[in-house]
PDB file of C-alpha atoms and ligand atoms in Angstrom:
ATOM      1  CA  MET A 168     -30.603 175.101-131.278  1.00 44.00           C
ATOM      2  CA  SER A 169     -32.689 173.254-133.636  1.00 45.00           C
ATOM      3  CA  GLN A 170     -36.390 173.335-132.989  1.00 45.00           C
ATOM      4  CA  SER A 171     -38.116 170.337-134.469  1.00 46.00           C
ATOM      5  CA  THR A 172     -41.519 170.433-135.718  1.00 53.00           C
ATOM      6  CA  ALA A 173     -42.193 167.017-134.023  1.00 73.00           C
ATOM      7  CA  SER A 174     -44.838 166.723-131.148  1.00 86.00           C
ATOM      8  CA  PRO A 175     -43.891 168.946-128.301  1.00 92.00           C
ATOM      9  CA  VAL A 176     -41.903 167.598-125.218  1.00 96.00           C
ATOM     10  CA  VAL A 177     -44.311 169.509-122.779  1.00 97.00           C
ATOM     11  CA  GLU A 178     -48.091 170.222-123.619  1.00 97.00           C
ATOM     12  CA  VAL A 179     -50.148 171.982-120.953  1.00 98.00           C
ATOM     13  CA  GLN A 180     -53.684 172.854-121.497  1.00 98.00           C
ATOM     14  CA  ASN A 181     -56.034 174.974-119.397  1.00 98.00           C
ATOM     15  CA  LEU A 182     -53.899 174.232-116.307  1.00 98.00           C
ATOM     16  CA  ARG A 183     -55.468 175.576-113.094  1.00 98.00           C
ATOM     17  CA  VAL A 184     -53.835 175.027-109.705  1.00 98.00           C
ATOM     18  CA  ARG A 185     -54.749 175.977-106.131  1.00 97.00           C
ATOM     19  CA  ARG A 186     -52.282 176.347-103.362  1.00 95.00           C
ATOM     20  CA  GLY A 187     -53.674 176.973 -99.944  1.00 91.00           C
ATOM     21  CA  ARG A 188     -57.000 178.770-100.566  1.00 91.00           C
ATOM     22  CA  ARG A 189     -55.822 180.784-103.633  1.00 95.00           C
ATOM     23  CA  ARG A 190     -55.767 179.893-107.148  1.00 96.00           C
ATOM     24  CA  VAL A 191     -52.174 180.306-108.198  1.00 97.00           C
ATOM     25  CA  LEU A 192     -52.284 179.109-111.901  1.00 98.00           C
ATOM     26  CA  HIS A 193     -55.072 180.435-114.042  1.00 97.00           C
ATOM     27  CA  ASP A 194     -55.876 178.541-117.280  1.00 96.00           C
ATOM     28  CA  VAL A 195     -52.279 178.133-118.524  1.00 98.00           C
ATOM     29  CA  SER A 196     -51.744 176.676-121.879  1.00 98.00           C
ATOM     30  CA  LEU A 197     -48.389 176.131-123.381  1.00 97.00           C
ATOM     31  CA  THR A 198     -46.099 173.870-125.431  1.00 97.00           C
ATOM     32  CA  ILE A 199     -42.372 173.296-125.248  1.00 97.00           C
ATOM     33  CA  PRO A 200     -40.519 172.007-128.318  1.00 94.00           C
ATOM     34  CA  ARG A 201     -37.831 169.439-128.292  1.00 94.00           C
ATOM     35  CA  GLY A 202     -34.172 170.506-128.351  1.00 93.00           C
ATOM     36  CA  SER A 203     -34.835 173.944-127.147  1.00 95.00           C
ATOM     37  CA  ILE A 204     -34.393 176.263-124.256  1.00 97.00           C
ATOM     38  CA  THR A 205     -37.345 177.692-122.715  1.00 97.00           C
ATOM     39  CA  GLY A 206     -37.213 180.437-120.291  1.00 97.00           C
ATOM     40  CA  LEU A 207     -39.830 180.566-117.576  1.00 97.00           C
ATOM     41  CA  LEU A 208     -39.994 184.230-116.402  1.00 95.00           C
ATOM     42  CA  GLY A 209     -41.764 186.223-114.111  1.00 93.00           C
ATOM     43  CA  PRO A 210     -41.671 188.086-110.718  1.00 91.00           C
ATOM     44  CA  SER A 211     -41.285 186.273-107.388  1.00 92.00           C
ATOM     45  CA  GLY A 212     -44.554 184.494-106.369  1.00 94.00           C
ATOM     46  CA  CYS A 213     -45.940 184.442-109.918  1.00 95.00           C
ATOM     47  CA  GLY A 214     -46.140 180.685-109.972  1.00 97.00           C
ATOM     48  CA  LYS A 215     -43.012 179.542-111.796  1.00 97.00           C
ATOM     49  CA  THR A 216     -42.136 176.825-109.329  1.00 97.00           C
ATOM     50  CA  THR A 217     -45.763 175.715-109.322  1.00 98.00           C
ATOM     51  CA  LEU A 218     -45.901 175.293-113.016  1.00 98.00           C
ATOM     52  CA  MET A 219     -42.641 173.345-113.055  1.00 98.00           C
ATOM     53  CA  ARG A 220     -43.982 171.184-110.321  1.00 97.00           C
ATOM     54  CA  CYS A 221     -46.961 170.331-112.428  1.00 98.00           C
ATOM     55  CA  ILE A 222     -44.624 169.535-115.462  1.00 98.00           C
ATOM     56  CA  VAL A 223     -42.613 167.066-113.214  1.00 97.00           C
ATOM     57  CA  GLY A 224     -45.703 165.625-111.651  1.00 96.00           C
ATOM     58  CA  THR A 225     -45.380 166.715-108.082  1.00 95.00           C
ATOM     59  CA  GLN A 226     -48.151 169.144-107.766  1.00 96.00           C
ATOM     60  CA  ILE A 227     -51.778 168.464-107.415  1.00 95.00           C
ATOM     61  CA  VAL A 228     -53.725 170.182-109.975  1.00 96.00           C
ATOM     62  CA  GLU A 229     -57.318 171.487-109.982  1.00 96.00           C
ATOM     63  CA  SER A 230     -58.125 171.031-113.528  1.00 97.00           C
ATOM     64  CA  GLY A 231     -56.443 170.904-117.057  1.00 97.00           C
ATOM     65  CA  ASP A 232     -53.976 168.513-118.856  1.00 97.00           C
ATOM     66  CA  VAL A 233     -50.176 168.411-118.434  1.00 98.00           C
ATOM     67  CA  ARG A 234     -48.216 165.966-120.757  1.00 97.00           C
ATOM     68  CA  ALA A 235     -44.573 165.428-120.992  1.00 97.00           C
ATOM     69  CA  LEU A 236     -42.811 163.254-123.490  1.00 96.00           C
ATOM     70  CA  GLY A 237     -46.274 162.085-124.596  1.00 95.00           C
ATOM     71  CA  HIS A 238     -47.315 160.747-121.187  1.00 96.00           C
ATOM     72  CA  PRO A 239     -49.371 162.340-118.383  1.00 97.00           C
ATOM     73  CA  ALA A 240     -47.240 164.366-116.017  1.00 96.00           C
ATOM     74  CA  GLY A 241     -46.209 162.099-113.117  1.00 93.00           C
ATOM     75  CA  SER A 242     -46.410 158.846-115.017  1.00 95.00           C
ATOM     76  CA  ALA A 243     -43.913 156.202-113.681  1.00 93.00           C
ATOM     77  CA  THR A 244     -42.469 155.881-117.082  1.00 92.00           C
ATOM     78  CA  LEU A 245     -41.164 159.432-117.125  1.00 93.00           C
ATOM     79  CA  ARG A 246     -39.214 159.140-113.837  1.00 87.00           C
ATOM     80  CA  HIS A 247     -35.869 158.331-115.615  1.00 88.00           C
ATOM     81  CA  ARG A 248     -36.505 160.814-118.639  1.00 94.00           C
ATOM     82  CA  ILE A 249     -37.087 164.054-116.693  1.00 95.00           C
ATOM     83  CA  GLY A 250     -34.377 165.770-114.540  1.00 93.00           C
ATOM     84  CA  TYR A 251     -35.719 168.330-112.075  1.00 93.00           C
ATOM     85  CA  VAL A 252     -33.501 170.674-110.082  1.00 93.00           C
ATOM     86  CA  THR A 253     -35.423 172.237-107.343  1.00 92.00           C
ATOM     87  CA  GLN A 254     -34.967 175.917-106.280  1.00 87.00           C
ATOM     88  CA  ALA A 255     -33.177 174.779-103.092  1.00 87.00           C
ATOM     89  CA  PRO A 256     -30.095 172.784-103.504  1.00 83.00           C
ATOM     90  CA  SER A 257     -30.728 169.074-102.509  1.00 86.00           C
ATOM     91  CA  ILE A 258     -27.630 167.217-102.182  1.00 93.00           C
ATOM     92  CA  TYR A 259     -26.428 164.885 -99.332  1.00 95.00           C
ATOM     93  CA  SER A 260     -24.433 166.986 -97.036  1.00 95.00           C
ATOM     94  CA  ASP A 261     -22.285 164.045 -95.486  1.00 96.00           C
ATOM     95  CA  ILE A 262     -20.704 162.740 -98.748  1.00 97.00           C
ATOM     96  CA  SER A 263     -18.673 164.418-101.448  1.00 97.00           C
ATOM     97  CA  VAL A 264     -19.715 166.108-104.469  1.00 98.00           C
ATOM     98  CA  ARG A 265     -18.286 163.137-106.628  1.00 97.00           C
ATOM     99  CA  GLU A 266     -20.234 160.779-104.417  1.00 97.00           C
ATOM    100  CA  ASN A 267     -23.463 162.558-104.545  1.00 97.00           C
ATOM    101  CA  VAL A 268     -23.134 162.532-108.483  1.00 97.00           C
ATOM    102  CA  ALA A 269     -21.921 158.954-108.562  1.00 97.00           C
ATOM    103  CA  TYR A 270     -25.160 157.988-106.390  1.00 96.00           C
ATOM    104  CA  PHE A 271     -27.483 159.337-109.164  1.00 94.00           C
ATOM    105  CA  ALA A 272     -25.194 158.045-111.996  1.00 95.00           C
ATOM    106  CA  ALA A 273     -25.726 154.491-110.415  1.00 95.00           C
ATOM    107  CA  LEU A 274     -29.614 155.018-110.226  1.00 91.00           C
ATOM    108  CA  TYR A 275     -29.653 155.986-113.911  1.00 91.00           C
ATOM    109  CA  GLY A 276     -27.137 153.475-115.234  1.00 92.00           C
ATOM    110  CA  ARG A 277     -24.281 155.892-115.947  1.00 95.00           C
ATOM    111  CA  ASP A 278     -20.680 155.284-115.526  1.00 96.00           C
ATOM    112  CA  ARG A 279     -17.628 156.926-114.015  1.00 97.00           C
ATOM    113  CA  ALA A 280     -16.701 158.857-117.060  1.00 97.00           C
ATOM    114  CA  ASP A 281     -20.317 160.409-117.065  1.00 96.00           C
ATOM    115  CA  VAL A 282     -19.690 161.277-113.231  1.00 98.00           C
ATOM    116  CA  GLU A 283     -16.444 163.045-114.118  1.00 97.00           C
ATOM    117  CA  GLN A 284     -18.126 164.787-117.103  1.00 94.00           C
ATOM    118  CA  ALA A 285     -21.046 166.158-115.037  1.00 94.00           C
ATOM    119  CA  VAL A 286     -18.760 167.523-112.212  1.00 95.00           C
ATOM    120  CA  ALA A 287     -16.676 169.113-114.846  1.00 92.00           C
ATOM    121  CA  ALA A 288     -19.617 170.616-116.729  1.00 88.00           C
ATOM    122  CA  VAL A 289     -20.597 172.598-113.536  1.00 89.00           C
ATOM    123  CA  GLY A 290     -17.126 173.730-112.828  1.00 89.00           C
ATOM    124  CA  LEU A 291     -16.730 171.661-109.557  1.00 94.00           C
ATOM    125  CA  GLY A 292     -13.685 169.628-110.550  1.00 95.00           C
ATOM    126  CA  PRO A 293     -11.615 171.283-107.863  1.00 96.00           C
ATOM    127  CA  GLN A 294     -14.397 170.584-105.098  1.00 97.00           C
ATOM    128  CA  ALA A 295     -15.172 167.143-106.339  1.00 97.00           C
ATOM    129  CA  ARG A 296     -13.762 165.699-102.900  1.00 97.00           C
ATOM    130  CA  GLN A 297     -15.510 168.292-100.831  1.00 97.00           C
ATOM    131  CA  ARG A 298     -18.456 167.210 -98.743  1.00 97.00           C
ATOM    132  CA  GLY A 299     -21.926 168.763 -99.555  1.00 96.00           C
ATOM    133  CA  ASP A 300     -21.882 170.720 -96.214  1.00 95.00           C
ATOM    134  CA  GLN A 301     -18.443 172.169 -97.073  1.00 95.00           C
ATOM    135  CA  LEU A 302     -19.836 174.041-100.167  1.00 94.00           C
ATOM    136  CA  SER A 303     -20.865 177.413-100.806  1.00 90.00           C
ATOM    137  CA  GLY A 304     -24.533 178.072-101.671  1.00 87.00           C
ATOM    138  CA  GLY A 305     -23.674 178.487-105.553  1.00 86.00           C
ATOM    139  CA  GLN A 306     -21.533 175.428-105.387  1.00 90.00           C
ATOM    140  CA  GLN A 307     -24.378 173.467-103.720  1.00 92.00           C
ATOM    141  CA  THR A 308     -26.614 174.804-106.480  1.00 90.00           C
ATOM    142  CA  ARG A 309     -24.030 173.535-109.203  1.00 91.00           C
ATOM    143  CA  ALA A 310     -23.687 170.115-107.366  1.00 94.00           C
ATOM    144  CA  SER A 311     -27.502 169.554-107.620  1.00 93.00           C
ATOM    145  CA  LEU A 312     -27.226 170.365-111.211  1.00 92.00           C
ATOM    146  CA  ALA A 313     -24.575 167.849-111.880  1.00 94.00           C
ATOM    147  CA  CYS A 314     -26.744 165.288-110.167  1.00 95.00           C
ATOM    148  CA  ALA A 315     -29.391 165.908-112.695  1.00 93.00           C
ATOM    149  CA  LEU A 316     -27.020 166.293-115.679  1.00 93.00           C
ATOM    150  CA  VAL A 317     -25.546 162.840-114.940  1.00 94.00           C
ATOM    151  CA  ALA A 318     -28.773 161.111-115.622  1.00 93.00           C
ATOM    152  CA  GLN A 319     -28.765 162.527-119.208  1.00 92.00           C
ATOM    153  CA  PRO A 320     -32.481 163.148-119.133  1.00 95.00           C
ATOM    154  CA  GLU A 321     -34.510 164.143-122.268  1.00 96.00           C
ATOM    155  CA  LEU A 322     -36.178 166.953-120.364  1.00 97.00           C
ATOM    156  CA  LEU A 323     -34.401 169.099-117.989  1.00 96.00           C
ATOM    157  CA  VAL A 324     -36.361 171.274-115.689  1.00 97.00           C
ATOM    158  CA  LEU A 325     -34.247 173.648-113.794  1.00 95.00           C
ATOM    159  CA  ASP A 326     -35.695 176.038-111.152  1.00 95.00           C
ATOM    160  CA  GLU A 327     -33.548 179.290-110.923  1.00 93.00           C
ATOM    161  CA  PRO A 328     -30.161 177.421-111.590  1.00 90.00           C
ATOM    162  CA  THR A 329     -28.159 180.547-111.758  1.00 87.00           C
ATOM    163  CA  VAL A 330     -29.150 182.337-108.728  1.00 83.00           C
ATOM    164  CA  GLY A 331     -26.111 183.167-106.523  1.00 77.00           C
ATOM    165  CA  LEU A 332     -23.755 182.325-109.294  1.00 82.00           C
ATOM    166  CA  ASP A 333     -21.078 184.822-110.294  1.00 84.00           C
ATOM    167  CA  PRO A 334     -21.288 186.270-113.983  1.00 86.00           C
ATOM    168  CA  VAL A 335     -18.481 184.097-115.251  1.00 85.00           C
ATOM    169  CA  LEU A 336     -20.094 181.014-114.134  1.00 83.00           C
ATOM    170  CA  ARG A 337     -23.572 182.077-115.226  1.00 87.00           C
ATOM    171  CA  VAL A 338     -22.130 182.575-118.810  1.00 88.00           C
ATOM    172  CA  GLU A 339     -20.450 178.910-118.545  1.00 86.00           C
ATOM    173  CA  LEU A 340     -23.637 177.325-117.353  1.00 87.00           C
ATOM    174  CA  TRP A 341     -25.656 178.941-120.180  1.00 91.00           C
ATOM    175  CA  GLN A 342     -22.953 177.696-122.664  1.00 90.00           C
ATOM    176  CA  GLN A 343     -23.647 174.110-121.178  1.00 88.00           C
ATOM    177  CA  PHE A 344     -27.375 174.544-121.585  1.00 93.00           C
ATOM    178  CA  HIS A 345     -26.929 175.448-125.215  1.00 94.00           C
ATOM    179  CA  ALA A 346     -24.733 172.555-125.816  1.00 91.00           C
ATOM    180  CA  LEU A 347     -27.270 170.240-124.341  1.00 92.00           C
ATOM    181  CA  ALA A 348     -30.023 171.684-126.359  1.00 95.00           C
ATOM    182  CA  ALA A 349     -28.043 171.289-129.482  1.00 94.00           C
ATOM    183  CA  ASN A 350     -27.788 167.467-128.558  1.00 90.00           C
ATOM    184  CA  GLY A 351     -31.555 167.270-128.370  1.00 93.00           C
ATOM    185  CA  THR A 352     -32.230 167.929-124.639  1.00 95.00           C
ATOM    186  CA  THR A 353     -34.970 170.168-123.898  1.00 97.00           C
ATOM    187  CA  LEU A 354     -34.699 172.637-121.170  1.00 97.00           C
ATOM    188  CA  LEU A 355     -37.008 174.544-119.257  1.00 97.00           C
ATOM    189  CA  VAL A 356     -35.309 177.191-117.096  1.00 97.00           C
ATOM    190  CA  SER A 357     -36.923 179.533-114.800  1.00 96.00           C
ATOM    191  CA  SER A 358     -35.440 182.973-113.794  1.00 91.00           C
ATOM    192  CA  HIS A 359     -36.689 186.214-112.351  1.00 82.00           C
ATOM    193  CA  VAL A 360     -34.100 188.246-114.093  1.00 83.00           C
ATOM    194  CA  MET A 361     -34.905 189.246-117.600  1.00 84.00           C
ATOM    195  CA  ASP A 362     -31.202 189.348-118.833  1.00 83.00           C
ATOM    196  CA  GLU A 363     -31.416 185.678-118.742  1.00 89.00           C
ATOM    197  CA  ALA A 364     -34.139 185.706-121.334  1.00 92.00           C
ATOM    198  CA  GLU A 365     -31.663 186.599-123.969  1.00 91.00           C
ATOM    199  CA  HIS A 366     -30.294 182.939-123.803  1.00 93.00           C
ATOM    200  CA  CYS A 367     -33.508 181.269-124.461  1.00 96.00           C
ATOM    201  CA  ASP A 368     -35.125 180.293-127.833  1.00 96.00           C
ATOM    202  CA  GLN A 369     -38.525 181.044-126.424  1.00 96.00           C
ATOM    203  CA  LEU A 370     -40.028 182.732-123.200  1.00 96.00           C
ATOM    204  CA  LEU A 371     -43.098 181.921-121.148  1.00 97.00           C
ATOM    205  CA  LEU A 372     -43.911 185.192-119.362  1.00 95.00           C
ATOM    206  CA  LEU A 373     -45.915 184.644-116.284  1.00 95.00           C
ATOM    207  CA  ARG A 374     -47.491 187.134-114.103  1.00 94.00           C
ATOM    208  CA  GLU A 375     -49.759 186.502-111.174  1.00 95.00           C
ATOM    209  CA  GLY A 376     -50.558 183.069-112.288  1.00 97.00           C
ATOM    210  CA  HIS A 377     -51.374 184.268-115.917  1.00 96.00           C
ATOM    211  CA  LEU A 378     -49.417 183.354-118.874  1.00 97.00           C
ATOM    212  CA  LEU A 379     -48.857 186.567-120.567  1.00 95.00           C
ATOM    213  CA  ALA A 380     -47.196 185.256-123.667  1.00 95.00           C
ATOM    214  CA  GLN A 381     -45.182 182.438-125.101  1.00 96.00           C
ATOM    215  CA  LEU A 382     -42.797 183.938-127.730  1.00 96.00           C
ATOM    216  CA  SER A 383     -39.157 184.459-128.740  1.00 96.00           C
ATOM    217  CA  PRO A 384     -37.071 187.278-127.402  1.00 96.00           C
ATOM    218  CA  ARG A 385     -37.008 188.583-130.865  1.00 96.00           C
ATOM    219  CA  ASP A 386     -40.955 188.659-131.025  1.00 96.00           C
ATOM    220  CA  LEU A 387     -41.084 190.186-127.699  1.00 95.00           C
ATOM    221  CA  ARG A 388     -38.962 193.066-128.982  1.00 95.00           C
ATOM    222  CA  ALA A 389     -41.104 193.255-132.060  1.00 95.00           C
ATOM    223  CA  ARG A 390     -44.302 193.183-130.243  1.00 94.00           C
ATOM    224  CA  THR A 391     -43.344 195.908-127.817  1.00 93.00           C
ATOM    225  CA  GLY A 392     -41.020 198.004-129.862  1.00 94.00           C
ATOM    226  CA  GLU A 393     -38.511 197.783-126.863  1.00 94.00           C
ATOM    227  CA  GLN A 394     -34.961 196.404-127.243  1.00 93.00           C
ATOM    228  CA  ASN A 395     -34.389 195.975-123.526  1.00 93.00           C
ATOM    229  CA  LEU A 396     -36.146 192.658-122.536  1.00 92.00           C
ATOM    230  CA  GLU A 397     -37.001 193.977-118.963  1.00 90.00           C
ATOM    231  CA  THR A 398     -38.699 197.117-120.403  1.00 93.00           C
ATOM    232  CA  ALA A 399     -40.487 194.842-123.066  1.00 93.00           C
ATOM    233  CA  PHE A 400     -41.815 192.621-120.264  1.00 91.00           C
ATOM    234  CA  LEU A 401     -43.103 195.687-118.403  1.00 90.00           C
ATOM    235  CA  THR A 402     -44.525 197.082-121.657  1.00 92.00           C
ATOM    236  CA  LEU A 403     -46.349 193.815-122.480  1.00 89.00           C
ATOM    237  CA  ILE A 404     -47.890 193.872-118.963  1.00 84.00           C
ATOM    238  CA  THR A 405     -49.228 197.305-119.640  1.00 84.00           C
ATOM    239  CA  ILE A 406     -50.593 196.793-123.212  1.00 77.00           C
ATOM    240  CA  GLY A 407     -52.003 193.400-122.471  1.00 65.00           C
ATOM    241  CA  SER A 408     -51.468 190.393-124.692  1.00 46.00           C
ATOM    242  CA  ASP A 409     -52.980 187.356-126.230  1.00 50.00           C
ATOM    243  CA  THR A 410     -50.063 184.933-126.395  1.00 47.00           C
TER     244      THR A 410
HETATM  245  N1  LIG B 642     -47.159 175.356-100.074  1.00 76.71           N
HETATM  246  C1  LIG B 642     -47.929 176.504-100.357  1.00 76.71           C
HETATM  247  N2  LIG B 642     -49.190 176.660 -99.835  1.00 76.71           N
HETATM  248  C2  LIG B 642     -49.810 177.669-100.164  1.00 76.71           C
HETATM  249  N3  LIG B 642     -49.415 178.710-101.159  1.00 76.71           N
HETATM  250  C3  LIG B 642     -48.307 178.489-101.662  1.00 76.71           C
HETATM  251  C4  LIG B 642     -47.465 177.305-101.369  1.00 76.71           C
HETATM  252  N4  LIG B 642     -46.403 177.547-102.141  1.00 76.71           N
HETATM  253  C5  LIG B 642     -46.567 178.542-102.830  1.00 76.71           C
HETATM  254  N5  LIG B 642     -47.579 179.158-102.707  1.00 76.71           N
HETATM  255  C6  LIG B 642     -48.131 180.391-103.315  1.00 76.71           C
HETATM  256  O1  LIG B 642     -48.319 180.220-104.676  1.00 76.71           O
HETATM  257  C7  LIG B 642     -47.888 181.273-105.488  1.00 76.71           C
HETATM  258  C8  LIG B 642     -46.899 180.745-106.459  1.00 76.71           C
HETATM  259  O2  LIG B 642     -45.602 180.386-105.883  1.00 76.71           O
HETATM  260  P1  LIG B 642     -44.433 179.863-106.629  1.00 76.71           P
HETATM  261  O3  LIG B 642     -43.477 179.057-105.575  1.00 76.71           O
HETATM  262  O4  LIG B 642     -44.898 179.017-107.791  1.00 76.71           O
HETATM  263  O5  LIG B 642     -43.860 181.296-107.159  1.00 76.71           O
HETATM  264  P2  LIG B 642     -42.495 181.484-107.961  1.00 76.71           P
HETATM  265  O6  LIG B 642     -42.824 182.243-109.215  1.00 76.71           O
HETATM  266  O7  LIG B 642     -41.769 180.254-108.101  1.00 76.71           O
HETATM  267  O8  LIG B 642     -41.744 182.564-106.952  1.00 76.71           O
HETATM  268  P3  LIG B 642     -40.091 182.680-106.743  1.00 76.71           P
HETATM  269  O9  LIG B 642     -39.586 183.463-107.836  1.00 76.71           O
HETATM  270  O10 LIG B 642     -40.101 183.536-105.412  1.00 76.71           O
HETATM  271  O11 LIG B 642     -39.475 181.356-106.641  1.00 76.71           O
HETATM  272  C9  LIG B 642     -47.252 182.261-104.510  1.00 76.71           C
HETATM  273  O12 LIG B 642     -48.364 183.283-104.220  1.00 76.71           O
HETATM  274  C10 LIG B 642     -47.105 181.486-103.160  1.00 76.71           C
HETATM  275  O13 LIG B 642     -47.397 182.363-102.057  1.00 76.71           O
HETATM  276 MG1  LIG B 643     -39.905 179.657-107.338  1.00 76.71          MG
END
């Protein structure tokens, strides 16, 4: 988990976003270093998906600046360099897992070996020939992830990738994320369960559209005096914070 001091992969400054008539992100500023795993944590509805959409360039923003890999979010040049796995699995239902992954491999100039590697990485080897609509919910999630992995993007944005997965698979996926980060991939992973925070190099703690803090799990414990990260987050909410 090397954290380089080079320019950050993601830089967000004073980001404000409205959805419908409400402001859902309030002056959010953050940076994400290369080759790290950043956990985006906060309760349902706090703005995690919205923030991710801003970073991958699919969200209209009210004001502020969002840059990824040195370019304004949404730039055409970033299309092949950022992988985004949405909260709802998005695979083709009428073709097999392998064919889904192969489709993305073709788009991104990857070969058959890359396809097999991505399928294996998410533990779907035995289901490789099953159609998308013949998969369980967790398997669909993993198939979506394989489609993103096969592109080998520099930045992987994963919206709640471990929801609906059993504990063994969750551990395996986190191992996979660590291996990717060790090889220089930058990961932004959202979750609303704090036990996943343990796996992250740094945490972005979001509440009601406000970024409460950007810090490591160790610093969160130190700041709050709480060992349990869930309790620490709750303590941070009550004591307030400055990031
Ligand atoms: N299309 C939309 N139109 C209006 N408001 C929206 C829309 N999508 C989301 N919102 C609102 O924006 C806020 C942030 O939503 P967002 O999806 O970013 O939350 P989240 O943290 O990802 O939640 P969850 O953990 O449930 O996925 C919520 O209050 C939500 O109701
Ligand atoms: Mg969400």
